[in-house]
Coordinates of C-alpha atoms in Angstrom, one line a residue:
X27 CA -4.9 7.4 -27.8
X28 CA -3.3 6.9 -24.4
X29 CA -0.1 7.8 -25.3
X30 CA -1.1 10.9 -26.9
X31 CA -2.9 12.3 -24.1
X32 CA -0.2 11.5 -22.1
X33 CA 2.6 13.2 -24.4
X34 CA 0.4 16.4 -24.5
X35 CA -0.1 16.4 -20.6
X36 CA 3.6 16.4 -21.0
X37 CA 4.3 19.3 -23.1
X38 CA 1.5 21.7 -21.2
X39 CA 3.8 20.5 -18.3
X40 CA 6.7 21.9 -19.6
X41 CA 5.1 24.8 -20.8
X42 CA 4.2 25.3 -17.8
X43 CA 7.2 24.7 -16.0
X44 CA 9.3 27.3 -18.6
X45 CA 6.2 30.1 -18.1
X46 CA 5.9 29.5 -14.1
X47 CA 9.9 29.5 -14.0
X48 CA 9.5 33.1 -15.9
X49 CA 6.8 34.1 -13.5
X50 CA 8.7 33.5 -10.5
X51 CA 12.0 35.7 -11.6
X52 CA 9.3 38.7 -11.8
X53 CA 8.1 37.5 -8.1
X54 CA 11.1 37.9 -7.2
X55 CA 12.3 41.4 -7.9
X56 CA 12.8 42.7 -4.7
X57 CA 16.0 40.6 -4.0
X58 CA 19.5 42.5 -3.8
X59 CA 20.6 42.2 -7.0
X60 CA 17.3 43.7 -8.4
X61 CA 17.1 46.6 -6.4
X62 CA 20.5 47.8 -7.4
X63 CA 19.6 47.3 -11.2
X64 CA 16.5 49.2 -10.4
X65 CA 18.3 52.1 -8.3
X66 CA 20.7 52.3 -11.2
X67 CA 17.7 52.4 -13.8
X68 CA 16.5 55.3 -11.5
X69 CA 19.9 57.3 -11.1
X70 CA 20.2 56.8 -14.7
X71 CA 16.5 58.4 -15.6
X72 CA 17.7 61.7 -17.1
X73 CA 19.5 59.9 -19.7
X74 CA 17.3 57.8 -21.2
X75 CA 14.5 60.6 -21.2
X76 CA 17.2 62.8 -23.2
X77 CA 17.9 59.8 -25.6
X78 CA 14.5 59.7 -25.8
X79 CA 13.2 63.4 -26.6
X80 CA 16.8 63.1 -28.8
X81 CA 15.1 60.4 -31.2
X82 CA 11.9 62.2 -31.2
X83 CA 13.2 65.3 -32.1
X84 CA 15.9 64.0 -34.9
X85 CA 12.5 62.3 -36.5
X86 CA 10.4 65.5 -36.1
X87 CA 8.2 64.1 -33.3
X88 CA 6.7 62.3 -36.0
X89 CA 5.4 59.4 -33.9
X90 CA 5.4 57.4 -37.4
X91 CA 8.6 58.3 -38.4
X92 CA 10.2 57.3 -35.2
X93 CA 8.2 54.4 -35.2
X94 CA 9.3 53.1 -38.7
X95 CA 12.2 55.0 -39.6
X96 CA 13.7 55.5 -36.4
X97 CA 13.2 51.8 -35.9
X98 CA 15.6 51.1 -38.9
X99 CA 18.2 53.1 -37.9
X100 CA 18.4 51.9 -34.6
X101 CA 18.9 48.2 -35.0
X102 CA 20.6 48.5 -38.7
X103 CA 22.6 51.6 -38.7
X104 CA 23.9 51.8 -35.2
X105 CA 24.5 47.7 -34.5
X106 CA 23.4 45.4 -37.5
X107 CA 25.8 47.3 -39.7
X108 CA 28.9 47.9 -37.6
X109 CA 28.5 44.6 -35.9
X110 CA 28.5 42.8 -39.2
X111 CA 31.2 45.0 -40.9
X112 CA 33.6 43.5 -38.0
X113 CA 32.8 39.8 -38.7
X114 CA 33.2 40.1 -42.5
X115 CA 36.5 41.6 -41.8
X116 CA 37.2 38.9 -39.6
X117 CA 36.3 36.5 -41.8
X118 CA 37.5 37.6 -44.9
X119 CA 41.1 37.4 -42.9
X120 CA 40.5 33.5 -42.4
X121 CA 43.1 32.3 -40.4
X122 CA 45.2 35.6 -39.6
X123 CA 42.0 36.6 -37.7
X124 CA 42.4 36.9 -34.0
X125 CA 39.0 35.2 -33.8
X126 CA 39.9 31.7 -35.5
X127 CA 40.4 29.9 -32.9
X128 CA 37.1 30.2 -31.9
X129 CA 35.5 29.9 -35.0
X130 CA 33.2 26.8 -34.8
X131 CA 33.5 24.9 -38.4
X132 CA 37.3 25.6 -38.7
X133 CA 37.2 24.2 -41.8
X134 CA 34.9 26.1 -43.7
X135 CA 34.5 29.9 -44.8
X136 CA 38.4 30.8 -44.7
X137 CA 38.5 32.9 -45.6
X138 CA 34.6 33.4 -46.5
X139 CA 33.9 33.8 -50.2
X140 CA 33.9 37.8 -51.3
X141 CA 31.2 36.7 -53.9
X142 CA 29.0 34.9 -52.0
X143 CA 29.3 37.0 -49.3
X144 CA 29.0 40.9 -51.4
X145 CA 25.8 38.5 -52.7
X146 CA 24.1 37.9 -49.2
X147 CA 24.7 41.7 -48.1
X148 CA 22.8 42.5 -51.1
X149 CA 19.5 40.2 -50.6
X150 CA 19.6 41.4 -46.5
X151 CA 19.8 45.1 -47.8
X152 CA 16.7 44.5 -50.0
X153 CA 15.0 42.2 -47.0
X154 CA 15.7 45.4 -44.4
X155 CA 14.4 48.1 -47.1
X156 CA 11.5 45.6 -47.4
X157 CA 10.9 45.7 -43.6
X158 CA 10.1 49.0 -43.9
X159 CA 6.4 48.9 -45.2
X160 CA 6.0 46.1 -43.3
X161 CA 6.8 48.3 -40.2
X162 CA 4.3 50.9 -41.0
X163 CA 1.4 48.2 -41.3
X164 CA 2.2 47.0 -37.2
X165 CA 2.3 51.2 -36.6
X166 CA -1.5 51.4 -36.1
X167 CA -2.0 48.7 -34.3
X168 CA 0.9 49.4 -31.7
X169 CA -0.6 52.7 -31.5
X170 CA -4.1 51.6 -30.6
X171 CA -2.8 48.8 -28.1
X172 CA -1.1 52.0 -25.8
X173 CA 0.4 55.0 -25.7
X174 CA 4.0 53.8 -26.8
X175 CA 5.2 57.2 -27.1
X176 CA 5.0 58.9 -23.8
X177 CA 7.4 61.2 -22.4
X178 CA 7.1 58.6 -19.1
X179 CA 9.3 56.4 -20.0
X180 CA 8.5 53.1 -18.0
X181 CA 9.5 51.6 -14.6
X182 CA 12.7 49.1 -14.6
X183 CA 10.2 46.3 -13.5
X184 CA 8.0 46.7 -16.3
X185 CA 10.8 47.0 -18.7
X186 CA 12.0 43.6 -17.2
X187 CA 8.3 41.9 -17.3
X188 CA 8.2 43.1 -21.2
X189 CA 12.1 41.3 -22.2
X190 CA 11.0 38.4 -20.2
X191 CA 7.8 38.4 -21.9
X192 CA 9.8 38.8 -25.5
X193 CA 11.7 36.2 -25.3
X194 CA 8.6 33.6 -24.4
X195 CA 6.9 35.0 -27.7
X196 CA 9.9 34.9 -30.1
X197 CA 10.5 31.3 -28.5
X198 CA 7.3 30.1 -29.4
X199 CA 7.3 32.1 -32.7
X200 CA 10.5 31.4 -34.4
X201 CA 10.6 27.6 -33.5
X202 CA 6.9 27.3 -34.9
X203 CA 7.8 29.5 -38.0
X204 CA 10.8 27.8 -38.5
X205 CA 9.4 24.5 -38.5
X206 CA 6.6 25.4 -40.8
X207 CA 9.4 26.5 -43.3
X208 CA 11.4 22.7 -43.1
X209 CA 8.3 21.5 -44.2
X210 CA 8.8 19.6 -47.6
X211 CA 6.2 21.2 -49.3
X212 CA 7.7 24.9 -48.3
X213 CA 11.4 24.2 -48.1
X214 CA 12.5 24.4 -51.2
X215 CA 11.1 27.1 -52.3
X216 CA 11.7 29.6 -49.5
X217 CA 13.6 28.5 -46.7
X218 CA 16.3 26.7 -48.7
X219 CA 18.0 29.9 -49.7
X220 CA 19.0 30.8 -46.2
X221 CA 20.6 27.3 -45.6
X222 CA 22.5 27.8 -48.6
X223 CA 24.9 28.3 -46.1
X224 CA 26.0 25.6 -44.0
X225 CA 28.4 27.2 -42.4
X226 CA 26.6 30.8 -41.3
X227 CA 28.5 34.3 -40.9
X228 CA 26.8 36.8 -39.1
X229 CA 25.3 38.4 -42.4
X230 CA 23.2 35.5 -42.7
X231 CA 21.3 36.4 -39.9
X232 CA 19.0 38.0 -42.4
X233 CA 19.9 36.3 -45.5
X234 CA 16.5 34.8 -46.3
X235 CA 13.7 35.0 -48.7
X236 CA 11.0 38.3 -48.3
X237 CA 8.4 35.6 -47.1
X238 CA 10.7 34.0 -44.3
X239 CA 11.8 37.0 -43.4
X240 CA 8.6 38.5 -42.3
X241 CA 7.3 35.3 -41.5
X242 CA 10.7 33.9 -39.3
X243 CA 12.7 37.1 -38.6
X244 CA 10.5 40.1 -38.2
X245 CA 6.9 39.1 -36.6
X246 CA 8.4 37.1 -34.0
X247 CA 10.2 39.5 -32.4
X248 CA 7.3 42.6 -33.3
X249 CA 5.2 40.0 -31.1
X250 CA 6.2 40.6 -27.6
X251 CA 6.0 44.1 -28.0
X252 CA 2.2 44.0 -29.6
X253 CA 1.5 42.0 -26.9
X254 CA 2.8 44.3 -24.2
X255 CA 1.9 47.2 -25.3
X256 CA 5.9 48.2 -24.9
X257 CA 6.9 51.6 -25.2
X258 CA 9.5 52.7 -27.5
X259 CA 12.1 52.8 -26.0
X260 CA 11.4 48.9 -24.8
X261 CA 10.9 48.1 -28.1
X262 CA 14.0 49.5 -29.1
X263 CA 16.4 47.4 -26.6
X264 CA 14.4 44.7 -27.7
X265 CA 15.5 45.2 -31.1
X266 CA 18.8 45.2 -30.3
X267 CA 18.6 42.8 -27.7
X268 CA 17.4 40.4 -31.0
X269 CA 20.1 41.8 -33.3
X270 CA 22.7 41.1 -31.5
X271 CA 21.9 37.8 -30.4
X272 CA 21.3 36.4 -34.2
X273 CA 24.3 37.9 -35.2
X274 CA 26.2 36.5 -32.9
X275 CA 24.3 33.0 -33.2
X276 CA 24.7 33.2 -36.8
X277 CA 28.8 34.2 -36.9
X278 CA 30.1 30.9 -36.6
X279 CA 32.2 31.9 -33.6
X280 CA 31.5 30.7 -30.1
X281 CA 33.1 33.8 -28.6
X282 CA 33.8 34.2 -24.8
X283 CA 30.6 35.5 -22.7
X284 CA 28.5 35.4 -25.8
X285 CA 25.7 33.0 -27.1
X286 CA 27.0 29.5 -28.2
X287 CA 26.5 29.3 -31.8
X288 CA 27.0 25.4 -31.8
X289 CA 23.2 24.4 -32.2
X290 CA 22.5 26.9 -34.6
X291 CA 26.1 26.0 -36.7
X292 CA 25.1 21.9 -36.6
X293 CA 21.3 23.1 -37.9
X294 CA 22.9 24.8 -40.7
X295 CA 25.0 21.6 -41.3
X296 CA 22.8 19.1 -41.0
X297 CA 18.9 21.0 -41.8
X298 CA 17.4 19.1 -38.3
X299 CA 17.2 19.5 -34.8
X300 CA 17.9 22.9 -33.1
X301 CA 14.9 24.6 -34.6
X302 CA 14.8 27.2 -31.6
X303 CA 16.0 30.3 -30.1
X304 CA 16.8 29.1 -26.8
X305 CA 15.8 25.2 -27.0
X306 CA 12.7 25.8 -24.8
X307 CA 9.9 24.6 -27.3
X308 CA 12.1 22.2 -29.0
X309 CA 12.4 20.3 -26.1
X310 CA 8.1 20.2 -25.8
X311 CA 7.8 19.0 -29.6
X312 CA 10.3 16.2 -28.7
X313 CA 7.5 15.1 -26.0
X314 CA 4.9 15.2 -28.8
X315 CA 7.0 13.3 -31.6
X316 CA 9.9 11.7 -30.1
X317 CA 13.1 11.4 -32.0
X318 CA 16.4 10.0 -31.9
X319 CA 18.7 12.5 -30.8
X320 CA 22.4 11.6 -31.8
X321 CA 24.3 12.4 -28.7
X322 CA 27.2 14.2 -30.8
X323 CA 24.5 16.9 -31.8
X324 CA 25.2 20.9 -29.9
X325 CA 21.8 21.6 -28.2
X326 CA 23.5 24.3 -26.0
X327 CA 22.0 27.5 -27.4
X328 CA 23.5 30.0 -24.9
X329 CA 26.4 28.7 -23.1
X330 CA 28.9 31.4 -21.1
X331 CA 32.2 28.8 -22.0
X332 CA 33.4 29.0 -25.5
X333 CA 35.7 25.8 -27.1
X334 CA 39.1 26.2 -29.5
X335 CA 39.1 22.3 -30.2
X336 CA 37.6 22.2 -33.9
X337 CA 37.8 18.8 -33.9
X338 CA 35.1 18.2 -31.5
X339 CA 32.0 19.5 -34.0
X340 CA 30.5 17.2 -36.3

């Protein structure tokens, strides 16, 4: 009983440590670097407010159809698409890619599969099309939580507090989510498909069964924007924000000044550990039910160094 008092006085620590460490990068806004983001966000004003009046109009000022539909062709069209297209290029090239050497499981996926790979564009094409109703259900109640679509478009610090706030709830959210679908009982009937990969391309960011998909992909990352209140156009570099980094997490190459895809390649190898986005809440559960960590095992979810010697993953 002692012990497990003790191990959850040690994961509300942590929590709080990650949530106070958040806390203090907002307190401290007014430092150099800040202010120059923030005068550039302000120089820059006219722009975004014609990008924005630019999506309104091209979806009617519909507030529902920018909401859902513009939502789409924001983070598919203009970067889940094109950003993909570019890997599966890359990988269907193999070892003639300029990328190889700093594709993570060398040995694997070269070239990738044209099959296996036409097969996962199709289920992510159905699990995006099926996103779209699932949009329009979260439309009223973004709507009632504020006034998302105001010609104000927001401050830089409150764009700033709504990212940091993100990335807390799609921590807490996919590692939770994500855990729930390793459970025996779930695993083999809905999160099994997405490891049939066990070396990832960026496609698979989304290859996963309807249920995980809403469950895993897509409510995790609505969250920090419900909670917020976000406007739009918040939302919308969220999105992308998101995108990109699963796609990139997911391509198997640990590319200079990008996310390290290590953790996330060895999960997909092995099924265990690495059940996070950025480690955060991983590192709590370990508190509550410690387990042998193999010290040959990638934990480094972002890293800004990238590796060429294949012979160092497991």
């Amino acid at each position: 009983m002692a012990g497990r008092i003790a191990r959850s006085l040690d994961s509300v620590r942590s929590a709080a440590i990650m949530i106070g460490s958040s806390l203090i990068i907002l307190a401290c806004m007014h430092n150099s670097f800040t202010w120059h983001l923030q005068q550039f966000w302000g120089s820059s004003k006219n722009f975004w407010e014609t990008v924005w009046y630019t999506c309104q109009w091209l979806c009617g000022r519909n507030n529902f159809v920018t909401f859902v539909f513009g939502s789409q062709v924001i983070t598919a069209v203009l970067l889940f698409w094109p950003l993909n297209a570019f890997l599966m290029y890359t990988d269907l090239r193999g070892k003639d890619s300029v990328l190889y050497k700093f594709k993570v499981q060398a040995d694997k996926n070269v070239p990738v599969d044209k099959a296996r790979l036409k097969e996962a564009c199709l289920v992510v094409l159905f699990n995006q099309v099926f996103s779209i109703p699932i949009t329009a259900v979260l439309y009223p109640l973004m709507v009632k939580r504020a006034n998302i679509f105001s010609s104000q478009l927001p401050t830089f610090q409150r764009v700033l507090l709504d990212l940091v706030v993100s990335v807390i709830a799609v921590e807490f959210a996919f590692y939770y989510s994500h855990r729930f679908l390793h459970h025996p009982s779930v695993y083999k009937w809905i999160h099994k498909k997405h490891h049939q990969w066990t070396a990832p391309v960026g496609i698979i960011s989304l290859y996963a069964h309807p249920i995980e998909h809403v469950l895993s992909n897509f409510l995790p990352v609505a969250l920090g924007p419900m909670i917020m209140g976000s406007h739009m156009m918040t939302t919308w570099l969220w999105f992308l924000l998101a995108i990109f980094t699963t796609v990139i997490v997911h391509s198997g190459y640990h590319l200079p000044l990008m996310p390290s895809p290590e953790a996330h390649d060895f999960h997909h190898l092995k099924f265990t550990n690495n059940y996070g986005v950025l480690g955060f809440f991983g590192s709590i559960a370990q508190h509550r039910q410690p387990v042998q960590r193999d010290k040959a095992i990638p934990t480094t979810h972002f890293s800004l160094w990238y590796f060429s010697d294949h012979g160092k993953f497991p």
